[in-house]
Short mmCIF file of C-alpha atoms in Angstrom, two decimals:
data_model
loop_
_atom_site.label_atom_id
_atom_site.label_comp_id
_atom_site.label_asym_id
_atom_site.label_seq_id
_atom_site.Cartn_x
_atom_site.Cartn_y
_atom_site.Cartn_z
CA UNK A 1 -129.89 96.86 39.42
CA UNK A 2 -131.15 94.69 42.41
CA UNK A 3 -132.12 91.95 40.07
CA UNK A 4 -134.43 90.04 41.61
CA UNK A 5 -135.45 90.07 45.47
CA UNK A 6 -137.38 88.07 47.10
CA UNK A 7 -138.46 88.46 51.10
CA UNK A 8 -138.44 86.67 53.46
CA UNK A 9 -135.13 83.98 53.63
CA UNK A 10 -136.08 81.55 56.16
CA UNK A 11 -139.99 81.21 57.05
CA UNK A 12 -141.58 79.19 59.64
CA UNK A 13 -145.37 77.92 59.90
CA UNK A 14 -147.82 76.05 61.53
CA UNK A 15 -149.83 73.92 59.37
CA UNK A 16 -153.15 75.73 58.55
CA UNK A 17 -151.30 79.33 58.51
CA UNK A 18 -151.13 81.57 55.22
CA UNK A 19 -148.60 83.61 54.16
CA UNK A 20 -147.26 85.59 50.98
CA UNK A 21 -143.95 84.94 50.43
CA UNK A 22 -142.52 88.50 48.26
CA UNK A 23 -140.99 88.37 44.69
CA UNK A 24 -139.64 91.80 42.70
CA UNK A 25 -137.47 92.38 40.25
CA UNK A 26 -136.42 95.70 38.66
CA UNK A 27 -135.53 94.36 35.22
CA UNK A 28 -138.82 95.15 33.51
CA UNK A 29 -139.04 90.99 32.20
CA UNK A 30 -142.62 90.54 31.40
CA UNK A 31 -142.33 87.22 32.62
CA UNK A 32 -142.11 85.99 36.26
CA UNK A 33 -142.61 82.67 37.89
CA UNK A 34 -142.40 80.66 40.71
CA UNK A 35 -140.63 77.21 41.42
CA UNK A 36 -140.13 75.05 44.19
CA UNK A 37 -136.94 72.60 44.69
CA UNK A 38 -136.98 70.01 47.15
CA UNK A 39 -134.43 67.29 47.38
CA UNK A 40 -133.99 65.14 44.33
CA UNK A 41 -137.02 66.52 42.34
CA UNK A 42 -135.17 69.40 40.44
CA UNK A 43 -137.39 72.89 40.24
CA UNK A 44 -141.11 72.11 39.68
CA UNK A 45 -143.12 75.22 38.05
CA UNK A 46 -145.57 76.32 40.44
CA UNK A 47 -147.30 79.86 38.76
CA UNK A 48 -146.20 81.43 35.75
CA UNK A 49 -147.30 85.24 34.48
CA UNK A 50 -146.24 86.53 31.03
CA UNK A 51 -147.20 89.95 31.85
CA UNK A 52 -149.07 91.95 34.25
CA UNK A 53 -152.67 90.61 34.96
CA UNK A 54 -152.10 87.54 32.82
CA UNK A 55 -151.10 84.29 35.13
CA UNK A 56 -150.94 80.41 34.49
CA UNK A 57 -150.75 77.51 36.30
CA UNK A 58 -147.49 75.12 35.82
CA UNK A 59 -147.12 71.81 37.17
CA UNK A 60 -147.73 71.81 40.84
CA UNK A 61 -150.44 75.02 41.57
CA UNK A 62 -152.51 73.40 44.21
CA UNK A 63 -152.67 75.68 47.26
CA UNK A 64 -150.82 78.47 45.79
CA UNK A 65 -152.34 81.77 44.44
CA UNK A 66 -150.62 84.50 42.34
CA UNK A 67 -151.54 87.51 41.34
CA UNK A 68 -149.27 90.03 38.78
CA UNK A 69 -151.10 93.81 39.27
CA UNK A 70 -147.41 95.51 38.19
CA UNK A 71 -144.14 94.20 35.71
CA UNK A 72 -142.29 94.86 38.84
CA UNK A 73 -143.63 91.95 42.01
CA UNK A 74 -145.43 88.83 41.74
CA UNK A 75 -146.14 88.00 45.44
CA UNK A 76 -146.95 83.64 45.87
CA UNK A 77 -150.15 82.75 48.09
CA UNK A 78 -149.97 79.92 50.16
CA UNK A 79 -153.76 80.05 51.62
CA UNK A 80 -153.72 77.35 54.24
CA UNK A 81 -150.06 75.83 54.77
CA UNK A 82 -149.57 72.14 54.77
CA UNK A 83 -146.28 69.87 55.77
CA UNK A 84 -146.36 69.01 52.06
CA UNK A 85 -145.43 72.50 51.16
CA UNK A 86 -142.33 72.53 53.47
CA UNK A 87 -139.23 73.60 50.56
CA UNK A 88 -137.25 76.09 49.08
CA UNK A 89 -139.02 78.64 47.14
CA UNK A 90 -137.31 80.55 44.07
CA UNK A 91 -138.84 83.57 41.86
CA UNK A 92 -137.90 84.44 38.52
CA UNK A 93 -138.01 86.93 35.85
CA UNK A 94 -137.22 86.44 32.17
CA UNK A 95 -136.94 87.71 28.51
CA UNK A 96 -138.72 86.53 25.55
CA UNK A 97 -135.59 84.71 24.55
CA UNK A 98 -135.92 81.93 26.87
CA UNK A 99 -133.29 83.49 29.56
CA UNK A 100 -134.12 83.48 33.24
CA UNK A 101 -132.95 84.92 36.95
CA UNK A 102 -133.12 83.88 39.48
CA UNK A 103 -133.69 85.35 43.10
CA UNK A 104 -132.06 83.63 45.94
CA UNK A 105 -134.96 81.50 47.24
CA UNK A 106 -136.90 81.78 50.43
CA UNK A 107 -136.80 78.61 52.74
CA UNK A 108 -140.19 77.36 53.89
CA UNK A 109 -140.27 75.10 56.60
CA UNK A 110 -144.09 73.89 57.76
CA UNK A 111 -144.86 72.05 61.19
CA UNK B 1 -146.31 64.66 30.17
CA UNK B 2 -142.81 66.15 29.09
CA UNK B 3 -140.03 64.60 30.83
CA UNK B 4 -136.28 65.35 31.86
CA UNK B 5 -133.64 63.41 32.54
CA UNK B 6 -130.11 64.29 33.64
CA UNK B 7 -127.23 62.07 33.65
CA UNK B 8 -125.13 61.02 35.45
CA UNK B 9 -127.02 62.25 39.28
CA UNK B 10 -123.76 62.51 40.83
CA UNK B 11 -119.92 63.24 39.83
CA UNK B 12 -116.83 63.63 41.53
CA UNK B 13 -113.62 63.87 39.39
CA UNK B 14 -110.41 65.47 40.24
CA UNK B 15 -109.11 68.81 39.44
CA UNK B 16 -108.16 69.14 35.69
CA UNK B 17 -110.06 65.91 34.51
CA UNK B 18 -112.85 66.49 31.93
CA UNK B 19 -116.33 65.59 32.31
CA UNK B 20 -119.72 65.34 30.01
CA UNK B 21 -123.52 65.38 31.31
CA UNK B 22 -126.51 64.82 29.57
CA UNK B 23 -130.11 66.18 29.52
CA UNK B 24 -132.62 64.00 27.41
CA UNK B 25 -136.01 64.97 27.08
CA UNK B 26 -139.02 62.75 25.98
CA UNK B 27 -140.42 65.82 23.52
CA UNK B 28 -138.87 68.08 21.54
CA UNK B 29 -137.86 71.26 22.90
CA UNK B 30 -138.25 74.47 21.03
CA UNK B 31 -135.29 75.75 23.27
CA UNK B 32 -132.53 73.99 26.27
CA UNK B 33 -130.79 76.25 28.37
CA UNK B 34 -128.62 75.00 31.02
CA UNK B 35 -128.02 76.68 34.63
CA UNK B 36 -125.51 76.22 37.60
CA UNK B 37 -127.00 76.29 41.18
CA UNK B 38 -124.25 76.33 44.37
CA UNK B 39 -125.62 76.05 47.69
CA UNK B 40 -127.99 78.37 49.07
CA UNK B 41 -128.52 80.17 45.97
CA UNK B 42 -130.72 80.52 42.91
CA UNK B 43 -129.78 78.53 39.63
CA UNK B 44 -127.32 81.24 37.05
CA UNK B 45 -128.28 80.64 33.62
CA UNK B 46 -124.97 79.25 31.34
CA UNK B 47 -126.69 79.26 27.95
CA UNK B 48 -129.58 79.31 26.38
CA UNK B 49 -129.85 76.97 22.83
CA UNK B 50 -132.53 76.78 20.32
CA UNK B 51 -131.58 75.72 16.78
CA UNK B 52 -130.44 71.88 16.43
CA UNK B 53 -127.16 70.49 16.08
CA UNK B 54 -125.92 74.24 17.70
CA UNK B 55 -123.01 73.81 19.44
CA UNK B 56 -121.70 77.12 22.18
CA UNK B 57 -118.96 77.42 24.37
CA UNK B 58 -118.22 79.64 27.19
CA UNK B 59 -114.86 79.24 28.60
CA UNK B 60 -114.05 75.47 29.29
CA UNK B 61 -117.61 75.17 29.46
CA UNK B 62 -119.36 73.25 25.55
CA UNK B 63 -122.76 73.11 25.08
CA UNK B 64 -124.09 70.86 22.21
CA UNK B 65 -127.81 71.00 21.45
CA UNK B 66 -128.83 67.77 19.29
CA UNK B 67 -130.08 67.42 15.84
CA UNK B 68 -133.28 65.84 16.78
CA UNK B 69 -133.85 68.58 19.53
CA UNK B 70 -134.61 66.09 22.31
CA UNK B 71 -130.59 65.99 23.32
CA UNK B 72 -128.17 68.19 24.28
CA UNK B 73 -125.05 67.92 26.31
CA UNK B 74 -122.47 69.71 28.39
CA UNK B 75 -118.82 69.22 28.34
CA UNK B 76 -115.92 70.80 30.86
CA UNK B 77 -112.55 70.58 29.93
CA UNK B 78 -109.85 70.84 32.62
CA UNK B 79 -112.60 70.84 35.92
CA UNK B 80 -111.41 73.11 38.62
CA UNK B 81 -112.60 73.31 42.13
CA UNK B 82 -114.74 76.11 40.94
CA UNK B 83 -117.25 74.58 38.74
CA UNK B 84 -118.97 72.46 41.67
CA UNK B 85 -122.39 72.49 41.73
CA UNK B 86 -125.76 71.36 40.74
CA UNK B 87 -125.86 71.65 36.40
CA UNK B 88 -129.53 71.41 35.85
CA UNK B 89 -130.87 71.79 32.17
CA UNK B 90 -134.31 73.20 31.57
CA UNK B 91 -136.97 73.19 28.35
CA UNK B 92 -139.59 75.40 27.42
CA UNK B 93 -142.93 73.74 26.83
CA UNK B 94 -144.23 72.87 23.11
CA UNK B 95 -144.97 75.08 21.10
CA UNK B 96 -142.39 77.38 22.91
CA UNK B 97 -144.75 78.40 25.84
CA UNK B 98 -143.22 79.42 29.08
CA UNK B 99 -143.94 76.77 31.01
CA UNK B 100 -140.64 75.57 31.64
CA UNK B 101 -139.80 71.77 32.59
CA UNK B 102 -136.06 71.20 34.54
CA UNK B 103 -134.20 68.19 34.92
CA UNK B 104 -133.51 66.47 38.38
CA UNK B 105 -129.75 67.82 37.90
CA UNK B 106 -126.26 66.04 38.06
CA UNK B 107 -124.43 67.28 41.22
CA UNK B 108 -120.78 67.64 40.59
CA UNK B 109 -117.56 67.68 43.08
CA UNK B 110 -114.40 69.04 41.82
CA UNK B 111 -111.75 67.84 44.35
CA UNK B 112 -108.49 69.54 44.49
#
């Protein structure tokens, strides 16, 4: 099992630019997420889907879409890229008991 | 707003010395698990805790959840160079929703 993947590692943008930044996992979790972690704040809940076509906002969601059309990816939307989104991005799947894993983060640097 | 706080920030002890950190949240939690992060890589869960006053171990590594469910703490006997790291702790939201909260995390140095 790949566990979960997420593409790319390192991104750069201009401010204004979109992207999707990739998630997948091959564990068959119903639920996925996405966090961000930037110095001294800790992982902040971005999105959150508890199965497919079913998404929720978490604490920070503004400028970031998700969509979850399969178990298997939850791609993250970032529709017009700001300074303020400049971090390290991590996807994750999970079980219903409150266990969680991690992929290995895509850096996001916007200028 | 649920809040999570992680003590001490930073530690640095020497190789074989033991060590505690703390997560206290301002709610209770329906369930605590606690992760390890190294650099340039995703958080590994530990444990995962739900029923108060539960206590887990996992090698050197204890885990004790509080009574009250708004504690719980993590012990390592003997540190070795090898548990360095960021030990963040993490909560579901009430109710037991998936909308998980994590603590700023306590950044620990192992010196040899």
């Amino acid at each position: 099992n790949a566990g979960v993947t997420q593409t790319p590692k390192f991104q750069v943008l201009k401010t204004g630019q979109s992207m999707t930044l990739q998630c997948a996992q091959d564990m068959n979790h119903e639920y996925m997420s996405w966090y961000r972690q930037d110095p001294g704040m800790g992982l902040r809940l971005i999105h959150y889907s508890v199965g497919a076509g079913i998404t929720d906002q978490g604490e920070v969601p503004n400028g970031y879409n998700v969509s979850r059309s399969t178990t298997e990816d939850f791609p993250l939307r970032l529709l017009s890229a700001a300074p303020s989104q400049t971090s390290v991005y991590f996807c994750a799947s999970g079980t219903s008991s409150y266990e969680q894993y991690f992929g290995p983060g895509t850096r996001l640097t916007v200028t | 707003t649920q809040l999570l706080e992680q003590s001490p920030q930073f530690l640095s002890i020497q190789e074989g010395e033991n060590l505690t950190v703390y997560c206290n949240s301002s709610s209770v939690f329906s369930s605590l698990q606690w992760y390890r992060q190294e650099p340039g890589e995703g958080p590994v869960l530990l444990v995962t805790v739900v029923t108060g006053g539960e206590v887990k171990k996992l090698k050197r590594l204890t885990f004790q959840f509080g009574d009250a469910r708004k504690d719980s703490s993590l012990h390592i006997t003997a540190a070795q160079p090898g548990d360095t790291g960021l030990y963040l702790c993490a909560q579901t939201g009430t109710s037991g929703t998936y909308k998980y909260i994590f603590g700023t995390g306590t950044r620990l140095k192992v010196l040899a």
